[in-house]
CSV table of C-alpha atoms and ligand atoms in Angstrom, one decimal:
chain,number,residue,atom,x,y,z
A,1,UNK,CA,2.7,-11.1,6.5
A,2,UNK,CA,1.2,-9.8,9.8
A,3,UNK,CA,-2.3,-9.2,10.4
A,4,UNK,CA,-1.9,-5.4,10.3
A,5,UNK,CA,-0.4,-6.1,6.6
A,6,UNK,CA,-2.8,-8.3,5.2
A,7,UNK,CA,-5.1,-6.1,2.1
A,8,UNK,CA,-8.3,-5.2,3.1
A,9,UNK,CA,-11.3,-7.7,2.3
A,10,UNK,CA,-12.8,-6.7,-1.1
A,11,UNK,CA,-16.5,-6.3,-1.8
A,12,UNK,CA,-18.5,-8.3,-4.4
A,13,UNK,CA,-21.9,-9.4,-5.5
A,14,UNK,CA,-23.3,-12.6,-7.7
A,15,UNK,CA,-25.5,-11.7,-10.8
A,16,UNK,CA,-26.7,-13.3,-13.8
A,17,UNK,CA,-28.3,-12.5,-17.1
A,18,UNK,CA,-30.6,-15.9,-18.3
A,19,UNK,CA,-27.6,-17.8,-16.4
A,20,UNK,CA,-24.7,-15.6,-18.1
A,21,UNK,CA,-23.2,-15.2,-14.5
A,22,UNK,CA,-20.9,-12.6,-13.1
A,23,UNK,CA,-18.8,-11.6,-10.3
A,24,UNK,CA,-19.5,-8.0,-9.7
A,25,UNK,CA,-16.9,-6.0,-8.4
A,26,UNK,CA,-17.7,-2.2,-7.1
A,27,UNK,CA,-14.8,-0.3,-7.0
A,28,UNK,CA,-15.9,3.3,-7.4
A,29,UNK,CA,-13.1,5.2,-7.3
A,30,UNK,CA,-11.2,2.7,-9.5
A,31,UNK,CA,-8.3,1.9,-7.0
A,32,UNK,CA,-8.7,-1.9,-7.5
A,33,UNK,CA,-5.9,-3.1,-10.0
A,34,UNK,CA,-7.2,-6.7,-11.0
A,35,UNK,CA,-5.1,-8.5,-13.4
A,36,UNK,CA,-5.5,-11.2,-15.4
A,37,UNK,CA,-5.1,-14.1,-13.0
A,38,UNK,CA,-6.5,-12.0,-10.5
A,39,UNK,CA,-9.7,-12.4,-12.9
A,40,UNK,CA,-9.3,-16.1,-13.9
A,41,UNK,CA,-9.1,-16.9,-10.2
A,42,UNK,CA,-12.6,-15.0,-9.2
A,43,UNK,CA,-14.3,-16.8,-11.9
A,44,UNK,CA,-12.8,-20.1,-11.8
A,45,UNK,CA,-16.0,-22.5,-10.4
A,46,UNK,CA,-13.9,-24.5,-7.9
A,47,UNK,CA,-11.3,-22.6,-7.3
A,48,UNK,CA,-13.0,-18.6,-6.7
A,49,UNK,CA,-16.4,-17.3,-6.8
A,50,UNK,CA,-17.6,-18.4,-10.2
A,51,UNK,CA,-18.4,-16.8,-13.8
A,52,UNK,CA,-18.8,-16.6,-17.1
A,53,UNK,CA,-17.0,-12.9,-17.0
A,54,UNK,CA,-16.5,-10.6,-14.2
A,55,UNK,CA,-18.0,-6.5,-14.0
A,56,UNK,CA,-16.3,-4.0,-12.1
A,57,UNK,CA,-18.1,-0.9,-11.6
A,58,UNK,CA,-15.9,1.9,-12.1
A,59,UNK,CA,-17.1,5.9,-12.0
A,60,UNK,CA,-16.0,6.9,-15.6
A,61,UNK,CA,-14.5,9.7,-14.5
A,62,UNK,CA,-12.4,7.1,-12.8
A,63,UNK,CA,-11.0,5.2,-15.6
A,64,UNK,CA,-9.2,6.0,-18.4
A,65,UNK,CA,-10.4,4.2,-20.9
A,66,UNK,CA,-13.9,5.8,-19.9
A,67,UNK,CA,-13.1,9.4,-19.0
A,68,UNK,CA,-14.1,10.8,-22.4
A,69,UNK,CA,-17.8,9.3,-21.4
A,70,UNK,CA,-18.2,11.0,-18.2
A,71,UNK,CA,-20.4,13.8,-19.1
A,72,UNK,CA,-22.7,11.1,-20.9
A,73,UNK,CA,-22.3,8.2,-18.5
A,74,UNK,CA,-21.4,8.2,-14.6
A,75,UNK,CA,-20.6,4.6,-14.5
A,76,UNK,CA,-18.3,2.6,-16.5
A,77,UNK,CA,-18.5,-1.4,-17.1
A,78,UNK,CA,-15.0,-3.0,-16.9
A,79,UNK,CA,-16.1,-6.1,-18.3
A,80,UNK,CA,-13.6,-9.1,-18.4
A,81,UNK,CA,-14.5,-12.6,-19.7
A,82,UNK,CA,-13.8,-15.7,-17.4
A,83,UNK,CA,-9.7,-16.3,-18.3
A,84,UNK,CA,-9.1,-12.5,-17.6
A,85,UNK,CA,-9.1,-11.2,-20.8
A,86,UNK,CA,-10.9,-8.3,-21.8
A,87,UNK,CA,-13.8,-7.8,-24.2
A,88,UNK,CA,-15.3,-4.3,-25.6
A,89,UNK,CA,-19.2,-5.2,-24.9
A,90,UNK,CA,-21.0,-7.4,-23.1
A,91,UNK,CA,-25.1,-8.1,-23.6
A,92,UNK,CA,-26.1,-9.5,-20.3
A,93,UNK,CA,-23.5,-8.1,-18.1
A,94,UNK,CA,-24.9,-4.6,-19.4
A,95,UNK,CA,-28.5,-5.9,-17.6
A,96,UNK,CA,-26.7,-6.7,-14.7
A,97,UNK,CA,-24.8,-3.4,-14.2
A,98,UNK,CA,-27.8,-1.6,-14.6
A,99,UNK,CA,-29.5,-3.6,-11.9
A,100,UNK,CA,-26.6,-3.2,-10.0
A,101,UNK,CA,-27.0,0.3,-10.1
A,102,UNK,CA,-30.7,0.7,-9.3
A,103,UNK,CA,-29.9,-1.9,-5.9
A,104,UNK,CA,-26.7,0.2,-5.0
A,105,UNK,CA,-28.6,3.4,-5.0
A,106,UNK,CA,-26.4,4.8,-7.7
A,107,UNK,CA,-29.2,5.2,-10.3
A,108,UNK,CA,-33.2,5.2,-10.2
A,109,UNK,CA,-35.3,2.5,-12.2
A,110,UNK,CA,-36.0,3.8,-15.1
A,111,UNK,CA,-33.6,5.1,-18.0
A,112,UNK,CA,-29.9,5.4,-17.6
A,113,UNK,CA,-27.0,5.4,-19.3
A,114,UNK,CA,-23.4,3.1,-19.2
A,115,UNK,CA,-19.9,3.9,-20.6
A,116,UNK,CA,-18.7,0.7,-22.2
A,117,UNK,CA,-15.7,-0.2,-24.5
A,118,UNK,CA,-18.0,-0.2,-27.3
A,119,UNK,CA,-19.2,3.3,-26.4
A,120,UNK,CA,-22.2,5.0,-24.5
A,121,UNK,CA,-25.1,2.7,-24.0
A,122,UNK,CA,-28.7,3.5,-22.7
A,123,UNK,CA,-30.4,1.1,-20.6
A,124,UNK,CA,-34.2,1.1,-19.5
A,125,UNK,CA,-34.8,-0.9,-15.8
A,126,UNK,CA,-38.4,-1.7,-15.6
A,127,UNK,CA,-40.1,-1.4,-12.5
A,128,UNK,CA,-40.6,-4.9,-10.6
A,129,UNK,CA,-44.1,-6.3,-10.1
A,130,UNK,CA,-46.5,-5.9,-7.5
A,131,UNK,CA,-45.1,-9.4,-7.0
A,132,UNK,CA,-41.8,-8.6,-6.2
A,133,UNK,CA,-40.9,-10.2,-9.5
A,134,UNK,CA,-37.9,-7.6,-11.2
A,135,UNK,CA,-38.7,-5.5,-13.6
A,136,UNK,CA,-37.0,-6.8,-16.8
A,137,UNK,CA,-34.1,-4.5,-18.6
A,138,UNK,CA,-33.8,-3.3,-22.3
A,139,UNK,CA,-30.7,-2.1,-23.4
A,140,UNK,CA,-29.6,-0.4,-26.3
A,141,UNK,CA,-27.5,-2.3,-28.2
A,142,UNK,CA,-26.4,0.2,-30.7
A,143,UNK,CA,-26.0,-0.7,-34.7
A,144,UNK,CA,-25.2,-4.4,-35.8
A,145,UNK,CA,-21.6,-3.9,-38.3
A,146,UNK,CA,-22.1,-6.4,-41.3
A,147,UNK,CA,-18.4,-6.8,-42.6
A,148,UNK,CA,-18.9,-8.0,-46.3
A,149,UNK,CA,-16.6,-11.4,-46.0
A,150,UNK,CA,-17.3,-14.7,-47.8
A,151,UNK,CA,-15.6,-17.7,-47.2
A,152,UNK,CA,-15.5,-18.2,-43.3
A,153,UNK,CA,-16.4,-21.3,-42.2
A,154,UNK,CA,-17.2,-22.9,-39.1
A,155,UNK,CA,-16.4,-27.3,-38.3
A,156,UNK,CA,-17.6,-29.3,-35.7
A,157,UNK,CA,-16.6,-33.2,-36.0
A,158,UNK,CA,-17.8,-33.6,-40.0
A,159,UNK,CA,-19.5,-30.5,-40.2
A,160,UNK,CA,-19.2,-27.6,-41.6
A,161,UNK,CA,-21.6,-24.1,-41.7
A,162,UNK,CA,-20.3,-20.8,-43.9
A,163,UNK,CA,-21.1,-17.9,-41.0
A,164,UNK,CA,-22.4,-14.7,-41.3
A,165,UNK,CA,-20.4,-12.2,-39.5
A,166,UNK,CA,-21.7,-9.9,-37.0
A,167,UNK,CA,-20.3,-6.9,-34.8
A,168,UNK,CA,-21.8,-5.9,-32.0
A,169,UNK,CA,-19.2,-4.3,-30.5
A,170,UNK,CA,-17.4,-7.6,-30.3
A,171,UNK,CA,-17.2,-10.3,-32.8
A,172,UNK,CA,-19.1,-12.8,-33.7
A,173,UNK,CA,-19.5,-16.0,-36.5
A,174,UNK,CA,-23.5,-17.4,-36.6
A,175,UNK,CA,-23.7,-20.7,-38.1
A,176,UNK,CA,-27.8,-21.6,-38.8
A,177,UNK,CA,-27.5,-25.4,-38.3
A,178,UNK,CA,-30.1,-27.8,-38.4
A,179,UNK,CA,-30.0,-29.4,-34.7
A,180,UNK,CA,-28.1,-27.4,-31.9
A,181,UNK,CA,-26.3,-31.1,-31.0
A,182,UNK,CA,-24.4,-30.7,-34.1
A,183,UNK,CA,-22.6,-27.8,-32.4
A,184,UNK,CA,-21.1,-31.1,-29.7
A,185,UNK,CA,-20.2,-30.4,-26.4
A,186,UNK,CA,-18.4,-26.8,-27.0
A,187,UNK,CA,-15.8,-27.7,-24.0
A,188,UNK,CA,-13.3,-26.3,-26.7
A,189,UNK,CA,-13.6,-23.4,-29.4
A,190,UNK,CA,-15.4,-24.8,-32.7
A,191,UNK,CA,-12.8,-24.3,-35.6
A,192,UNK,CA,-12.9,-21.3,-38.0
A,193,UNK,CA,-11.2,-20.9,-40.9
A,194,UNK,CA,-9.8,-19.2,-42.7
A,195,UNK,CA,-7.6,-19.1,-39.6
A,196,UNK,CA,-7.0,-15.3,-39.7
A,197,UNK,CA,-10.6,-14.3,-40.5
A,198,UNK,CA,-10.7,-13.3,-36.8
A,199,UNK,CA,-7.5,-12.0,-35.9
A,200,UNK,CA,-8.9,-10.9,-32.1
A,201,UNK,CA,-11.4,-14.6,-31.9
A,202,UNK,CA,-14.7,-14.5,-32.1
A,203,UNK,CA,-17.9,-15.7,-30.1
A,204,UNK,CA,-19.6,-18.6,-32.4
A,205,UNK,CA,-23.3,-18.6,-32.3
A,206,UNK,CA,-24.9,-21.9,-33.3
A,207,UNK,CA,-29.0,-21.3,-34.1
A,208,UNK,CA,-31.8,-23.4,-35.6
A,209,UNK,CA,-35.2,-22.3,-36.2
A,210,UNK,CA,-38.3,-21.9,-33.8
A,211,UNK,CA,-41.0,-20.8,-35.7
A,212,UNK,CA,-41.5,-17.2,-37.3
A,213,UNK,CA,-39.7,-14.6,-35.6
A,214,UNK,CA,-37.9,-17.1,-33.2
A,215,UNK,CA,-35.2,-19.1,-33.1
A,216,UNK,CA,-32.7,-21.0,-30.3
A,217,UNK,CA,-29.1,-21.0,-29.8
A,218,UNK,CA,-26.4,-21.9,-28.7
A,219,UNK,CA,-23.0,-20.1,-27.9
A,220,UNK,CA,-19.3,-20.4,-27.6
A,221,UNK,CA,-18.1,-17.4,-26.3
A,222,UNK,CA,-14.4,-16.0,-26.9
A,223,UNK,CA,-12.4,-16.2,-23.2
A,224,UNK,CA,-15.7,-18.1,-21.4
A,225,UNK,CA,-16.2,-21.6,-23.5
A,226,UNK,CA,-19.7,-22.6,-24.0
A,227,UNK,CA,-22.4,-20.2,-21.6
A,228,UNK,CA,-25.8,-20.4,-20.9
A,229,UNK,CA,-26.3,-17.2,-22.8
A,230,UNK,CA,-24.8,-14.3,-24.4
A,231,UNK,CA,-26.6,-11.0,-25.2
A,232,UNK,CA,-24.5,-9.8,-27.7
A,233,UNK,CA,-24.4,-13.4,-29.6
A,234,UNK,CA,-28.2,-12.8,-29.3
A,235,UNK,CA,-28.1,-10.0,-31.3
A,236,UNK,CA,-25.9,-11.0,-33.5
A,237,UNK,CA,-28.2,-13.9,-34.2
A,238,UNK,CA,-31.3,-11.6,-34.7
A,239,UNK,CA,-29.8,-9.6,-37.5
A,240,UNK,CA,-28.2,-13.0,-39.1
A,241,UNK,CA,-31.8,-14.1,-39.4
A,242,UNK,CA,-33.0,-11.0,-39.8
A,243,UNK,CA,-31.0,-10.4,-43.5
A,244,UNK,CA,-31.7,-14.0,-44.3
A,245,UNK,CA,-35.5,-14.1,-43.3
A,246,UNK,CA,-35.8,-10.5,-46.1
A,247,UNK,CA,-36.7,-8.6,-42.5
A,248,UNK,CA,-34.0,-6.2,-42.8
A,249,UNK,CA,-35.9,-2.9,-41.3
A,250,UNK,CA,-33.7,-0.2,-43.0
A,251,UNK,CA,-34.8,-2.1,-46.7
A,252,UNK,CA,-38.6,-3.4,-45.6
A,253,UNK,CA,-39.2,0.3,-43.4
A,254,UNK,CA,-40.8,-1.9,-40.6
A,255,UNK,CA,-38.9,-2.8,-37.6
A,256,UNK,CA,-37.9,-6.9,-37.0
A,257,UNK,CA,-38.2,-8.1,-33.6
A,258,UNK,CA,-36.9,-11.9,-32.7
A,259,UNK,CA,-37.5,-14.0,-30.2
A,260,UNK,CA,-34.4,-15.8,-29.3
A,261,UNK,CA,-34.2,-18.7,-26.9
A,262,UNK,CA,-30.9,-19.6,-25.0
A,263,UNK,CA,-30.2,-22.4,-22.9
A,264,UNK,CA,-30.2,-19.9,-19.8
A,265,UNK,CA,-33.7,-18.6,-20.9
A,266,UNK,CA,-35.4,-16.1,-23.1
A,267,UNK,CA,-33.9,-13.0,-24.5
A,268,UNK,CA,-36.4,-10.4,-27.1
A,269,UNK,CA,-34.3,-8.7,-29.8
A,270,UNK,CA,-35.9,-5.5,-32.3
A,271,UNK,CA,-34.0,-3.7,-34.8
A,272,UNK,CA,-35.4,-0.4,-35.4
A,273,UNK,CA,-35.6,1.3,-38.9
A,274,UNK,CA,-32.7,3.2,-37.7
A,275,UNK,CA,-30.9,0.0,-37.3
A,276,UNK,CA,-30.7,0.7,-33.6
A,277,UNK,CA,-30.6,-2.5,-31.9
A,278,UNK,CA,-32.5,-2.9,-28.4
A,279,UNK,CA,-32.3,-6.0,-25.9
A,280,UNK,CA,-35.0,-7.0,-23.5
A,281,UNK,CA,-34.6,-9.7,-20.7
A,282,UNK,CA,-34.2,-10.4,-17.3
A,283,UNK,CA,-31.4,-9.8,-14.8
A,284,UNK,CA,-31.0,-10.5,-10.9
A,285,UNK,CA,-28.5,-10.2,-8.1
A,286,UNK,CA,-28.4,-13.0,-6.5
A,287,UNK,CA,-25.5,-12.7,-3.4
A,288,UNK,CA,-23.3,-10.6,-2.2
A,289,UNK,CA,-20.0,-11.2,0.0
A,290,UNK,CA,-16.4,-10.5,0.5
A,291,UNK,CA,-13.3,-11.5,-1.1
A,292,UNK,CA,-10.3,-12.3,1.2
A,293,UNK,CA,-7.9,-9.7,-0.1
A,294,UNK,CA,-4.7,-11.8,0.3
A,295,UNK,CA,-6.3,-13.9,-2.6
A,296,UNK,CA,-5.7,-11.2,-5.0
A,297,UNK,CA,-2.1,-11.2,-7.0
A,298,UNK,CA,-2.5,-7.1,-7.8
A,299,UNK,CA,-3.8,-5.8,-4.5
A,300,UNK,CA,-5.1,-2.1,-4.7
A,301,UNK,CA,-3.0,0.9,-5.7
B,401,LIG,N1,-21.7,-12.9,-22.6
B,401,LIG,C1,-21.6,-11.6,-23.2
B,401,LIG,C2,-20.4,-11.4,-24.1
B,401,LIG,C3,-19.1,-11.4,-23.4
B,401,LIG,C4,-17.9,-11.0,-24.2
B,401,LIG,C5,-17.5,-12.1,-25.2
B,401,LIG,N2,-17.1,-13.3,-24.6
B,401,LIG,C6,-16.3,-11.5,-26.0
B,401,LIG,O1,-15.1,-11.9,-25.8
B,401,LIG,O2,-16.6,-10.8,-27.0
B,401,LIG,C7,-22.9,-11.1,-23.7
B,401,LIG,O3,-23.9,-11.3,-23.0
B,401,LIG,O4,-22.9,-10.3,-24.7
């Protein structure tokens, strides 16, 4: 290939959620076709750039699967999880878009809104501190889905915890365990079974208890392995301990807020009566740089 033939360097930035890290790709007009590998490669640690998942930043208007959301939503999250496959909703990466957005220009702190697989989702950028310190960002999470299943286990080693299902736009299985060692070292998915209970897998959420209103977890997620943190999982937890702790808004008519610690910090979780579901925490860029674009298997259409 000559020099005049060689794919134009590609854009990125580095961001992170309480250590959920991202490769962030800006591709506007959405002319960027990254496959799978493509994906896999960028995140791999030693290999590419490094991540738990990767975020293009797409104009909805731009993409098909977000087109029907471009009145509501001018940018869409194209959210991928480390091995390239694709997931509808991700927690932290939806703070890190939206700071994204408010350091590109593209939106002012304050409210705005994201088109995601999982649908429309408002996010709220706080203004930073007089320190410089930045602002932290609530999202919206929408409604927890509760499917009404028995019978799922989770095993680690000799263990074994029943789960409580959660949907949060993706899947997840929360196991309440009584030391978050007992989850082992996570290098490889904890078993679930029935096999088929989650015929698209599932993020497992292991949690113990903090105190009132708090707990800590730990997470293997679907397509990443085990992260520092996961927003959604973080839900997912807080209404898990929500129905067990009686501190289910729509039935007590007061709103439940959680604490939940991760290894990769601090994330706030409160289910309104409504059953509306809104995540507060923090989110930074931290670099930005280029990717060679002979690196990429796909190239640009
Ligand atoms: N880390 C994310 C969740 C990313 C998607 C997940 N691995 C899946 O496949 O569902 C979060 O912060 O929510």
């Amino acid at each position: 290939m000559t020099r005049a033939q060689q794919p134009s360097p590609v854009p990125f930035l580095k961001g992170h959620g309480t250590q959920n890290d991202f490769v962030i790709v800006p591709d506007p007009d959405g002319l960027l076709d990254l496959s799978a590998e493509d994906v896999a490669l960028l995140c791999d640690r030693r290999a590419g750039i490094g991540g738990d998942g990767l975020l293009r930043v797409v104009r909805s208007a731009a993409h098909p699967e977000a087109e029907s959301m471009a009145a509501q939503a001018e940018w869409f999250m194209d959210y991928r999880n480390a091995d390239g496959s694709i997931a509808e909703m991700c927690g932290n990466g939806s703070r890190v878009f939206a700071r994204y957005l408010v350091e590109a220009g593209y939106a002012d702190p304050g409210d705005l809104a994201i088109a995601t697989r999982a649908g429309v989702k408002r996010a709220h950028v706080a203004k930073d501190a007089a320190d410089g310190t930045p602002g932290d960002v609530t999202v919206d999470m929408g409604r927890a889905l509760l499917p009404d299943v028995d019978g799922i286990v989770v095993a680690v080693g000799d263990r074994q915890w029943p789960v409580r299902s959660v949907n949060m736009g993706n899947p997840h299985a929360v196991a309440f365990v009584d030391d978050l060692a007992h989850a082992g070292d996570l290098l490889s998915a904890p078993r679930v079974t029935p096999e088929d209970a989650y015929p698209a897998g599932v993020n497992v959420e292991f949690v113990v208890d903090r105190g009132p209103g708090h707990v800590a977890m730990r997470v293997h997620e679907r397509g990443s392995g085990e992260t520092r943190s996961c927003g959604t999982g973080a839900c997912a937890v807080m209404v898990a301990a929500a129905r067990r702790d009686g501190r289910d808004p729509a039935a007590t008519g007061r709103p439940a807020t959680y604490t939940v610690d991760l290894p990769g910090g601090r994330l706030v979780i409160t289910e309104r009566v409504d059953g509306g579901i809104e995540m507060t925490g923090p989110a930074v860029i931290v670099a930005r740089g280029e990717i060679d674009g002979t690196w990429l298997t796909s190239g640009t259409r």
